[in-house]
PDB file of C-alpha atoms and ligand atoms in Angstrom:
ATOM      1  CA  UNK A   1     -48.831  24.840  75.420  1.00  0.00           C
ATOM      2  CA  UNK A   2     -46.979  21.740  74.941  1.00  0.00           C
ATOM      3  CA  UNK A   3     -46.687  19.291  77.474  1.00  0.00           C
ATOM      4  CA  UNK A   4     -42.769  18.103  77.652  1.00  0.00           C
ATOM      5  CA  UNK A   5     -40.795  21.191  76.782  1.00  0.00           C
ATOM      6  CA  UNK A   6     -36.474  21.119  76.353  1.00  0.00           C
ATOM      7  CA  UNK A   7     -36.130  24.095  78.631  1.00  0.00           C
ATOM      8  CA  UNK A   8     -34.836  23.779  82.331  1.00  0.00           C
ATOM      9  CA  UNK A   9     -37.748  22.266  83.877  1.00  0.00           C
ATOM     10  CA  UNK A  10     -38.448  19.525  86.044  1.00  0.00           C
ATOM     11  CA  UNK A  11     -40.810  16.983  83.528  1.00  0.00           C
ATOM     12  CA  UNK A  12     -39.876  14.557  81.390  1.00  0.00           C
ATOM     13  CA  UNK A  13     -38.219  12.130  83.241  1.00  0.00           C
ATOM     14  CA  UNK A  14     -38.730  13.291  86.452  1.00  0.00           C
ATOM     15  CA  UNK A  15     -34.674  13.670  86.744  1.00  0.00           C
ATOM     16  CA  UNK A  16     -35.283  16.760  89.081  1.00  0.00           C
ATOM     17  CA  UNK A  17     -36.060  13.875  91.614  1.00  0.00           C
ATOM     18  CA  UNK A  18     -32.723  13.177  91.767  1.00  0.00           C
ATOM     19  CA  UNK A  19     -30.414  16.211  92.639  1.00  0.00           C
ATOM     20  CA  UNK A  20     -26.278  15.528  92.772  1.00  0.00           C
ATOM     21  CA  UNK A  21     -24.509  17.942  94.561  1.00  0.00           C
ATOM     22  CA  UNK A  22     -20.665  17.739  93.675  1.00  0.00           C
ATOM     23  CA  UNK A  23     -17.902  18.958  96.386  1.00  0.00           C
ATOM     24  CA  UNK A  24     -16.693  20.554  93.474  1.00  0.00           C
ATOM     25  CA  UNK A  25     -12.979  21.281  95.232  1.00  0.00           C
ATOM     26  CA  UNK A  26     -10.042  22.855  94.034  1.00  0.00           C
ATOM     27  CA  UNK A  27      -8.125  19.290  93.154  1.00  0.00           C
ATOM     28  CA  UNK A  28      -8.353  16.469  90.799  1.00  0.00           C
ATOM     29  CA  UNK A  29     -11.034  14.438  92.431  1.00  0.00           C
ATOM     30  CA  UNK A  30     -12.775  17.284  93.595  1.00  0.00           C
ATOM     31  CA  UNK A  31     -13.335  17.868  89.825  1.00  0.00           C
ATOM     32  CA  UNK A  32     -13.697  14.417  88.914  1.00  0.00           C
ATOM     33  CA  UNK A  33     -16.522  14.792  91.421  1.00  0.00           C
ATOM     34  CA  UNK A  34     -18.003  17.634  89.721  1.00  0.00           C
ATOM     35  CA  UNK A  35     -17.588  16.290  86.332  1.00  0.00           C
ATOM     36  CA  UNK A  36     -19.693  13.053  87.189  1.00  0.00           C
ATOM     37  CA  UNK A  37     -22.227  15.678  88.176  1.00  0.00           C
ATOM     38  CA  UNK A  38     -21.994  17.329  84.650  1.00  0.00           C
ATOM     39  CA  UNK A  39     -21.939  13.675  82.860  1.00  0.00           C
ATOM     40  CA  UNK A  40     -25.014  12.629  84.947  1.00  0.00           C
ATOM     41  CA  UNK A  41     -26.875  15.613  84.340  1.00  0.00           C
ATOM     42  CA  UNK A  42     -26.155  15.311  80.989  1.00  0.00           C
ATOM     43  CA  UNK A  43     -27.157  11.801  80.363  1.00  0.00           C
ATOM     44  CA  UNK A  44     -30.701  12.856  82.856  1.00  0.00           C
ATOM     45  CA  UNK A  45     -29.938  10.617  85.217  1.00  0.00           C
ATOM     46  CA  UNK A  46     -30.255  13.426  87.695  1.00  0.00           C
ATOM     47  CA  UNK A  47     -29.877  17.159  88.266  1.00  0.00           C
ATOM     48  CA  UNK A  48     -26.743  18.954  89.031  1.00  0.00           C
ATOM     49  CA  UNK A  49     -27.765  21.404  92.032  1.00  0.00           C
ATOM     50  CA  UNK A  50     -25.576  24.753  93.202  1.00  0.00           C
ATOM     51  CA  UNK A  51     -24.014  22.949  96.492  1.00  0.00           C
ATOM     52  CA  UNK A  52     -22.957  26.736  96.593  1.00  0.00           C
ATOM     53  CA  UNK A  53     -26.612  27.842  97.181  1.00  0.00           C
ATOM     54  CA  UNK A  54     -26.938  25.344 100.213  1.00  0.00           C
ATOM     55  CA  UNK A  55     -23.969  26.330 101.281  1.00  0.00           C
ATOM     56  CA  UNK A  56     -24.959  29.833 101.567  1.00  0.00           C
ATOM     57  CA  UNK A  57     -28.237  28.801 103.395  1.00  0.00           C
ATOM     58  CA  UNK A  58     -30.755  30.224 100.101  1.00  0.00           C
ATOM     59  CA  UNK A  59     -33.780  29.564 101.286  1.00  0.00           C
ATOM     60  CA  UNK A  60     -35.319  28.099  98.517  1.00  0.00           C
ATOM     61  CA  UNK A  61     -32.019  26.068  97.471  1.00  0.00           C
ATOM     62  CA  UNK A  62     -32.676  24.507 100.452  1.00  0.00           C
ATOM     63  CA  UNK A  63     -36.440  24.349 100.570  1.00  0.00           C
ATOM     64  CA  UNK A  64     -36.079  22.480  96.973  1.00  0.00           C
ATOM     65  CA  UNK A  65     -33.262  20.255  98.225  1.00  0.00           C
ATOM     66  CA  UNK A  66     -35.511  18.887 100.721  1.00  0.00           C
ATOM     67  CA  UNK A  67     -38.057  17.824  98.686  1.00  0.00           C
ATOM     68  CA  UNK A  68     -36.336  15.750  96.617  1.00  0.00           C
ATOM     69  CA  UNK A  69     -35.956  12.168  96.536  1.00  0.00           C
ATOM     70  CA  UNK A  70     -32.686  11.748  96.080  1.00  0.00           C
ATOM     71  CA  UNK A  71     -30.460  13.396  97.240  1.00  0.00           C
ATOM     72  CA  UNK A  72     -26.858  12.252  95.690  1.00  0.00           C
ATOM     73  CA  UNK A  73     -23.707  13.928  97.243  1.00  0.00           C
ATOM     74  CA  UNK A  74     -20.042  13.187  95.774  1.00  0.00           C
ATOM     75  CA  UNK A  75     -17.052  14.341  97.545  1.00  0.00           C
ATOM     76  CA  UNK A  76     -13.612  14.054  96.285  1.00  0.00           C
ATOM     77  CA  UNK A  77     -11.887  13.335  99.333  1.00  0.00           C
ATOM     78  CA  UNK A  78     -12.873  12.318 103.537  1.00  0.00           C
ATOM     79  CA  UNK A  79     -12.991  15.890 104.417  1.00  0.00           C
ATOM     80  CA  UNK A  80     -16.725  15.525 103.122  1.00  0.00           C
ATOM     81  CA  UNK A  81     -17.331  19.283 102.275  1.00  0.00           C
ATOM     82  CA  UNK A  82     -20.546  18.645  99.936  1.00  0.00           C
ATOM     83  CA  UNK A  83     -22.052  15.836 103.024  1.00  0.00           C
ATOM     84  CA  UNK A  84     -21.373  18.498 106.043  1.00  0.00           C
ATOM     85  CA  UNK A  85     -22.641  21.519 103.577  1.00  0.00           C
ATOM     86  CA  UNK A  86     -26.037  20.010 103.082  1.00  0.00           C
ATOM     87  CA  UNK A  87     -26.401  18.070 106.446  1.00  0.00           C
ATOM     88  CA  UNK A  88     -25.173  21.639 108.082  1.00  0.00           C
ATOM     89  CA  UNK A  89     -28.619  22.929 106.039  1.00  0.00           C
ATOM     90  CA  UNK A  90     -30.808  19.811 107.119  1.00  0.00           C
ATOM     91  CA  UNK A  91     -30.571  18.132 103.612  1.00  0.00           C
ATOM     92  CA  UNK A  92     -30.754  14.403 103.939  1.00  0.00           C
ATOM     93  CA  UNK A  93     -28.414  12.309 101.285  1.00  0.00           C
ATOM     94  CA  UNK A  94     -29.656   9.271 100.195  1.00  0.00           C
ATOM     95  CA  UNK A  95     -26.477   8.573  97.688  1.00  0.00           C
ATOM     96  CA  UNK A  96     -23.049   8.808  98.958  1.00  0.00           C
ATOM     97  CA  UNK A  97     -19.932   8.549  97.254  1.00  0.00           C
ATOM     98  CA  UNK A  98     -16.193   9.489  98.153  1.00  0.00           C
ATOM     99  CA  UNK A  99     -13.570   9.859  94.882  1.00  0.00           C
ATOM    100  CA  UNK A 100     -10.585   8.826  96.878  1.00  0.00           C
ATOM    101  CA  UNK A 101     -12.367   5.635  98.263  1.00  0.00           C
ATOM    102  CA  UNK A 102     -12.924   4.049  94.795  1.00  0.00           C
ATOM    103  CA  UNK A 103      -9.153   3.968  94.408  1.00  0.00           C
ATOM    104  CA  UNK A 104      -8.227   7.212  93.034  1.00  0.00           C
ATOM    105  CA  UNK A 105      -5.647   9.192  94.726  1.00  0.00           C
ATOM    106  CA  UNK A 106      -6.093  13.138  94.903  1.00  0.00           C
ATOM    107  CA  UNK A 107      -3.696  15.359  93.960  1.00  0.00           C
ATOM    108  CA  UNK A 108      -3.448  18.414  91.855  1.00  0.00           C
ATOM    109  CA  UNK A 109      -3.375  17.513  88.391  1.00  0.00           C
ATOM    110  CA  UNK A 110      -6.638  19.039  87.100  1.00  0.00           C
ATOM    111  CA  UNK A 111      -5.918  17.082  83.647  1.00  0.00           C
ATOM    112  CA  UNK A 112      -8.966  14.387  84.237  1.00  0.00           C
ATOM    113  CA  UNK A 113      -9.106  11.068  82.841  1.00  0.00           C
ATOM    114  CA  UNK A 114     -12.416  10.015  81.363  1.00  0.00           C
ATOM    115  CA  UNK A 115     -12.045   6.870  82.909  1.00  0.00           C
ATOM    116  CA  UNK A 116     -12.038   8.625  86.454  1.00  0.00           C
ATOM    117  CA  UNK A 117     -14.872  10.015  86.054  1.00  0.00           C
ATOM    118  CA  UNK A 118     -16.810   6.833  84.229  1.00  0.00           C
ATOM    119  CA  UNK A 119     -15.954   5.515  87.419  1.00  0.00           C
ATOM    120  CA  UNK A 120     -18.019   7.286  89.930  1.00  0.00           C
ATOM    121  CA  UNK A 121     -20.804   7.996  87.216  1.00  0.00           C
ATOM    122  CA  UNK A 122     -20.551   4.188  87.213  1.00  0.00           C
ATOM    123  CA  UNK A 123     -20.867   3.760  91.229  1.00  0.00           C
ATOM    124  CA  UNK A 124     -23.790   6.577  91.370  1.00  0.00           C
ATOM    125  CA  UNK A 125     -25.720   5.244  88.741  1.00  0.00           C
ATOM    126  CA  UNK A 126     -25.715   2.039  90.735  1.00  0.00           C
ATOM    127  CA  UNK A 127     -26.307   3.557  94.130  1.00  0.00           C
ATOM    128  CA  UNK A 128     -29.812   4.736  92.044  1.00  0.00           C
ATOM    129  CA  UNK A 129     -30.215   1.316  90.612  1.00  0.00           C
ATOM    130  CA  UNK A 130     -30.320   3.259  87.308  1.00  0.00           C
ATOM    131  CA  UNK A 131     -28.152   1.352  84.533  1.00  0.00           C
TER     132      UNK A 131
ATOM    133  CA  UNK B   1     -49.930  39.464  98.177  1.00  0.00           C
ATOM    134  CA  UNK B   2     -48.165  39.037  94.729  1.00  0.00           C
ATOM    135  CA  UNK B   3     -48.014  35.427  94.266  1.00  0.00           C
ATOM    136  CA  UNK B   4     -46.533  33.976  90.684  1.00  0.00           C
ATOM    137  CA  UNK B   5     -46.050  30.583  89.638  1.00  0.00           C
ATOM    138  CA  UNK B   6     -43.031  30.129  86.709  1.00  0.00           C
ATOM    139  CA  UNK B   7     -43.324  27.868  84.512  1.00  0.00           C
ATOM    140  CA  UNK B   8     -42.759  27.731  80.723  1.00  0.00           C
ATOM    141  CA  UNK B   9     -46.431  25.680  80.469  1.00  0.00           C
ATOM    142  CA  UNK B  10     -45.893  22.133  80.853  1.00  0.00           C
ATOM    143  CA  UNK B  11     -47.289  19.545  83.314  1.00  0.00           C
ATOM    144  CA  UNK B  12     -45.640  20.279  86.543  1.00  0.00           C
ATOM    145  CA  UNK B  13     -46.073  24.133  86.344  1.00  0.00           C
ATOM    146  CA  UNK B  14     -50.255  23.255  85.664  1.00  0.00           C
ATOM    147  CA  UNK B  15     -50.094  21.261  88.834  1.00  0.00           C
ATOM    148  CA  UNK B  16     -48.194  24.072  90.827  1.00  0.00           C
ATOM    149  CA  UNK B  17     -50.504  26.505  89.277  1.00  0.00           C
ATOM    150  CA  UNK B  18     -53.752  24.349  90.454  1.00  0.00           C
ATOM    151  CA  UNK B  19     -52.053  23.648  94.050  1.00  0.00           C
ATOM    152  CA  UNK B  20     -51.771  27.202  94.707  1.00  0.00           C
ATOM    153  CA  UNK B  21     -54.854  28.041  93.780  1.00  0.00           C
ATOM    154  CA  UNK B  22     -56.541  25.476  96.207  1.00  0.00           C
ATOM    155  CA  UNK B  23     -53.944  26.843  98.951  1.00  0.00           C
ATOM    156  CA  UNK B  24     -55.417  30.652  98.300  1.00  0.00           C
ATOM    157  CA  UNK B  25     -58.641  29.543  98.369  1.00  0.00           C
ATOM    158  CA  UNK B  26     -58.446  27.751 101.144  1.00  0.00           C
ATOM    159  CA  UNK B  27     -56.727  30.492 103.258  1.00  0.00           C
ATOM    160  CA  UNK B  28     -59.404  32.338 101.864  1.00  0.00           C
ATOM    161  CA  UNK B  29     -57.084  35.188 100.572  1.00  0.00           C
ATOM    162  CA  UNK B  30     -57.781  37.628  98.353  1.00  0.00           C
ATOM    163  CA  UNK B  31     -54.624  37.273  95.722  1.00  0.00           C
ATOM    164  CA  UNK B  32     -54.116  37.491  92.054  1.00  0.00           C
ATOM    165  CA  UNK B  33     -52.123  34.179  91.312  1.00  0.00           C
ATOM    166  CA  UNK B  34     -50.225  35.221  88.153  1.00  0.00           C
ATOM    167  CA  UNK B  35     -48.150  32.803  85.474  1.00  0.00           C
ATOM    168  CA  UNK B  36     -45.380  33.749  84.041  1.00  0.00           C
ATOM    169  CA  UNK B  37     -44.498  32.130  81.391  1.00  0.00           C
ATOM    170  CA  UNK B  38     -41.522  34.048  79.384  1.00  0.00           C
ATOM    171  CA  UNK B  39     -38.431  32.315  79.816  1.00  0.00           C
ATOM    172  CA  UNK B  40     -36.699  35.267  80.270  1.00  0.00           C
ATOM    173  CA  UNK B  41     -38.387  36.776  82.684  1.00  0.00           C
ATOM    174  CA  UNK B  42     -38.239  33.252  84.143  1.00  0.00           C
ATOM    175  CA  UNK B  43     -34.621  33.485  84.046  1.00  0.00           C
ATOM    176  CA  UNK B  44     -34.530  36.886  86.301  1.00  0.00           C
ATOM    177  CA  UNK B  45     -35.594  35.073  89.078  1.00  0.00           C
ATOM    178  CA  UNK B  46     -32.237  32.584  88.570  1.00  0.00           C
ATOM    179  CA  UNK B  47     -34.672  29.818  89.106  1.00  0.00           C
ATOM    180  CA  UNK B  48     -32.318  26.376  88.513  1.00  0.00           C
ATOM    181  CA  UNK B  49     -35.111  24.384  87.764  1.00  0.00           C
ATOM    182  CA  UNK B  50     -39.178  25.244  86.991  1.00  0.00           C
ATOM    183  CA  UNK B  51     -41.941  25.265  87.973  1.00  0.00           C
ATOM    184  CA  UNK B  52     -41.244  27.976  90.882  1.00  0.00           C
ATOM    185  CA  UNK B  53     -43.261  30.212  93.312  1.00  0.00           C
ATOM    186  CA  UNK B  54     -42.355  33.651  94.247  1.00  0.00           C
ATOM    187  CA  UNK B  55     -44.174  35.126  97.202  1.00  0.00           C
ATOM    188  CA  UNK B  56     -44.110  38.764  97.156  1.00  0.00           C
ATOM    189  CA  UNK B  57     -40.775  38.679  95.596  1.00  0.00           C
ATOM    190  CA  UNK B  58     -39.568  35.889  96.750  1.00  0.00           C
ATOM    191  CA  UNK B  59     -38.454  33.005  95.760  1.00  0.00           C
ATOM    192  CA  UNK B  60     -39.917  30.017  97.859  1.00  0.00           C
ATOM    193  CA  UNK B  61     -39.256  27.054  96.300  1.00  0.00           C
ATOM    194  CA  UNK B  62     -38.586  25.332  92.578  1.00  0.00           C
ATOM    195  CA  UNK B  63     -37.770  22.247  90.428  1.00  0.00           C
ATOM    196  CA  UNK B  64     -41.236  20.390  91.740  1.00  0.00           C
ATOM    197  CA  UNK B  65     -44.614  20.485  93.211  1.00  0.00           C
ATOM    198  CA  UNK B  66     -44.559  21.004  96.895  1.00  0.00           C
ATOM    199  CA  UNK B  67     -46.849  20.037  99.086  1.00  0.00           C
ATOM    200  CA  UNK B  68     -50.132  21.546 100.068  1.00  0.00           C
ATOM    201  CA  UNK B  69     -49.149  21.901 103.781  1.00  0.00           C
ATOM    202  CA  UNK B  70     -45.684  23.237 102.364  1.00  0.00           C
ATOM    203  CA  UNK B  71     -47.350  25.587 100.074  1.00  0.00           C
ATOM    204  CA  UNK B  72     -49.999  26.962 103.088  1.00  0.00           C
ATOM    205  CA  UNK B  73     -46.474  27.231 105.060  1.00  0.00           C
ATOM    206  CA  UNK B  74     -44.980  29.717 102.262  1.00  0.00           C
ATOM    207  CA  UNK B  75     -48.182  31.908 101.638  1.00  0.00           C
ATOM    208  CA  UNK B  76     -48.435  32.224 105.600  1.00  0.00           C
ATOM    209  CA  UNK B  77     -44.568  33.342 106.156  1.00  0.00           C
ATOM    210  CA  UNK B  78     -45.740  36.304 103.879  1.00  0.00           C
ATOM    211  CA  UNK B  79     -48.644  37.317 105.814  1.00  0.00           C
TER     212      UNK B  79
HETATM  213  S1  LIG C   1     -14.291  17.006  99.886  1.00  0.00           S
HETATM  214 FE1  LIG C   1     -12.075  17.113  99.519  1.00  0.00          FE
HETATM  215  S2  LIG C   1     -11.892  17.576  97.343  1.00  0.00           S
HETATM  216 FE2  LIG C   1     -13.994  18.091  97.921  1.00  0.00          FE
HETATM  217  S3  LIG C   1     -13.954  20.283  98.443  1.00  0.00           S
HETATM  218 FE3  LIG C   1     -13.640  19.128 100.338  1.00  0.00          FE
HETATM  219  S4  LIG C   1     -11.401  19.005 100.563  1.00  0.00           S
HETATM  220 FE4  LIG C   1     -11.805  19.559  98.423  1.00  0.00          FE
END
């Protein structure tokens, strides 16, 4: 059996260290939030985890939230949904970063602009000191 | 016990595989550790991430290799 596969699992480059939990919300930097989720996933930076599941206390969403690393949270706005969901489950973030505090206002235009969401890629990428 | 470890076959899965082992032997339980390795019977446990381990049904834990004291912890909440 080979040893580095393409499916969903966690070797390779050990991105599955690195989980990013997206607020996700129903507004423009709640999906610019969720996008740099997607868009770091993508590029295996990290690993886009259901905030949903933690949410909904899953036992072994949570159990494989704590293990990790890093744990990178990105809310869109100070309301902090995804930081109370997963410190309301005992999930310690490591990587912290609020949409509205690198100068972008919310509001509810869900047509995203790439540049938006370069940004906080940008910012999260050098919370992990990845480049 | 039913105890299975997912895991399509690469590294991480082996060392899950090997950890539980050492945890059921140390226990000194009498269970079948069993791999499965079909992705989609992978799938039906909506696993995000593999290697996993499913207690009796149950999905404890995936995406990484716990720890031995974690593992011990998860075999014993089934006993
Ligand atoms: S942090 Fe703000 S944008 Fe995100 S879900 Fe909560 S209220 Fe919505």
């Amino acid at each position: 059996m080979a040893e580095s596969c393409t499916c969903s699992c966690s070797c390779g480059r050990d991105a599955s260290e690195i989980l990013i939990f997206p607020c996700s919300g129903a507004s423009n930097v709640g999906q610019i939030a969720n996008q740099a989720g997607v868009e770091l996933t993508k590029a295996v930076v990290g690993k886009m985890f259901c905030l949903a599941g933690i949410g909904a206390h899953v036992g072994s969403f949570v159990e494989s939230a704590k293990g990790a690393k890093r744990i990178v949270a990105i809310d869109g706005c100070p309301v902090q949904c995804a930081k109370k969901t997963l410190e309301h489950a005992g999930v310690t973030i490591t990587d912290y970063v609020v949409v509205t505090e690198e100068g972008i206002d919310k509001n509810r235009n869900l047509n995203l602009a790439a540049e938006d969401v370069n940004k906080i890629c940008t910012k999260i990428r050098a919370s992990l000191g990845i480049s | 016990m039913d105890i299975k470890v997912l895991g399509p076959g690469c590294k991480k899965c082996k060392e899950l595989e090997k950890a539980v082992h050492k945890a059921v032997d140390e226990i000194g339980l009498d269970a079948a550790v069993e791999k499965v390795e079909d992705m989609d019977k992978i799938t039906g446990y909506n696993v995000l991430m593999t290697p996993g381990l499913v207690i009796n049904g149950k999905v404890k834990v995936f995406g990484r290799v716990p720890k031995h004291k974690d593992i011990i912890r998860y075999i014993k909440e089934e006993m």
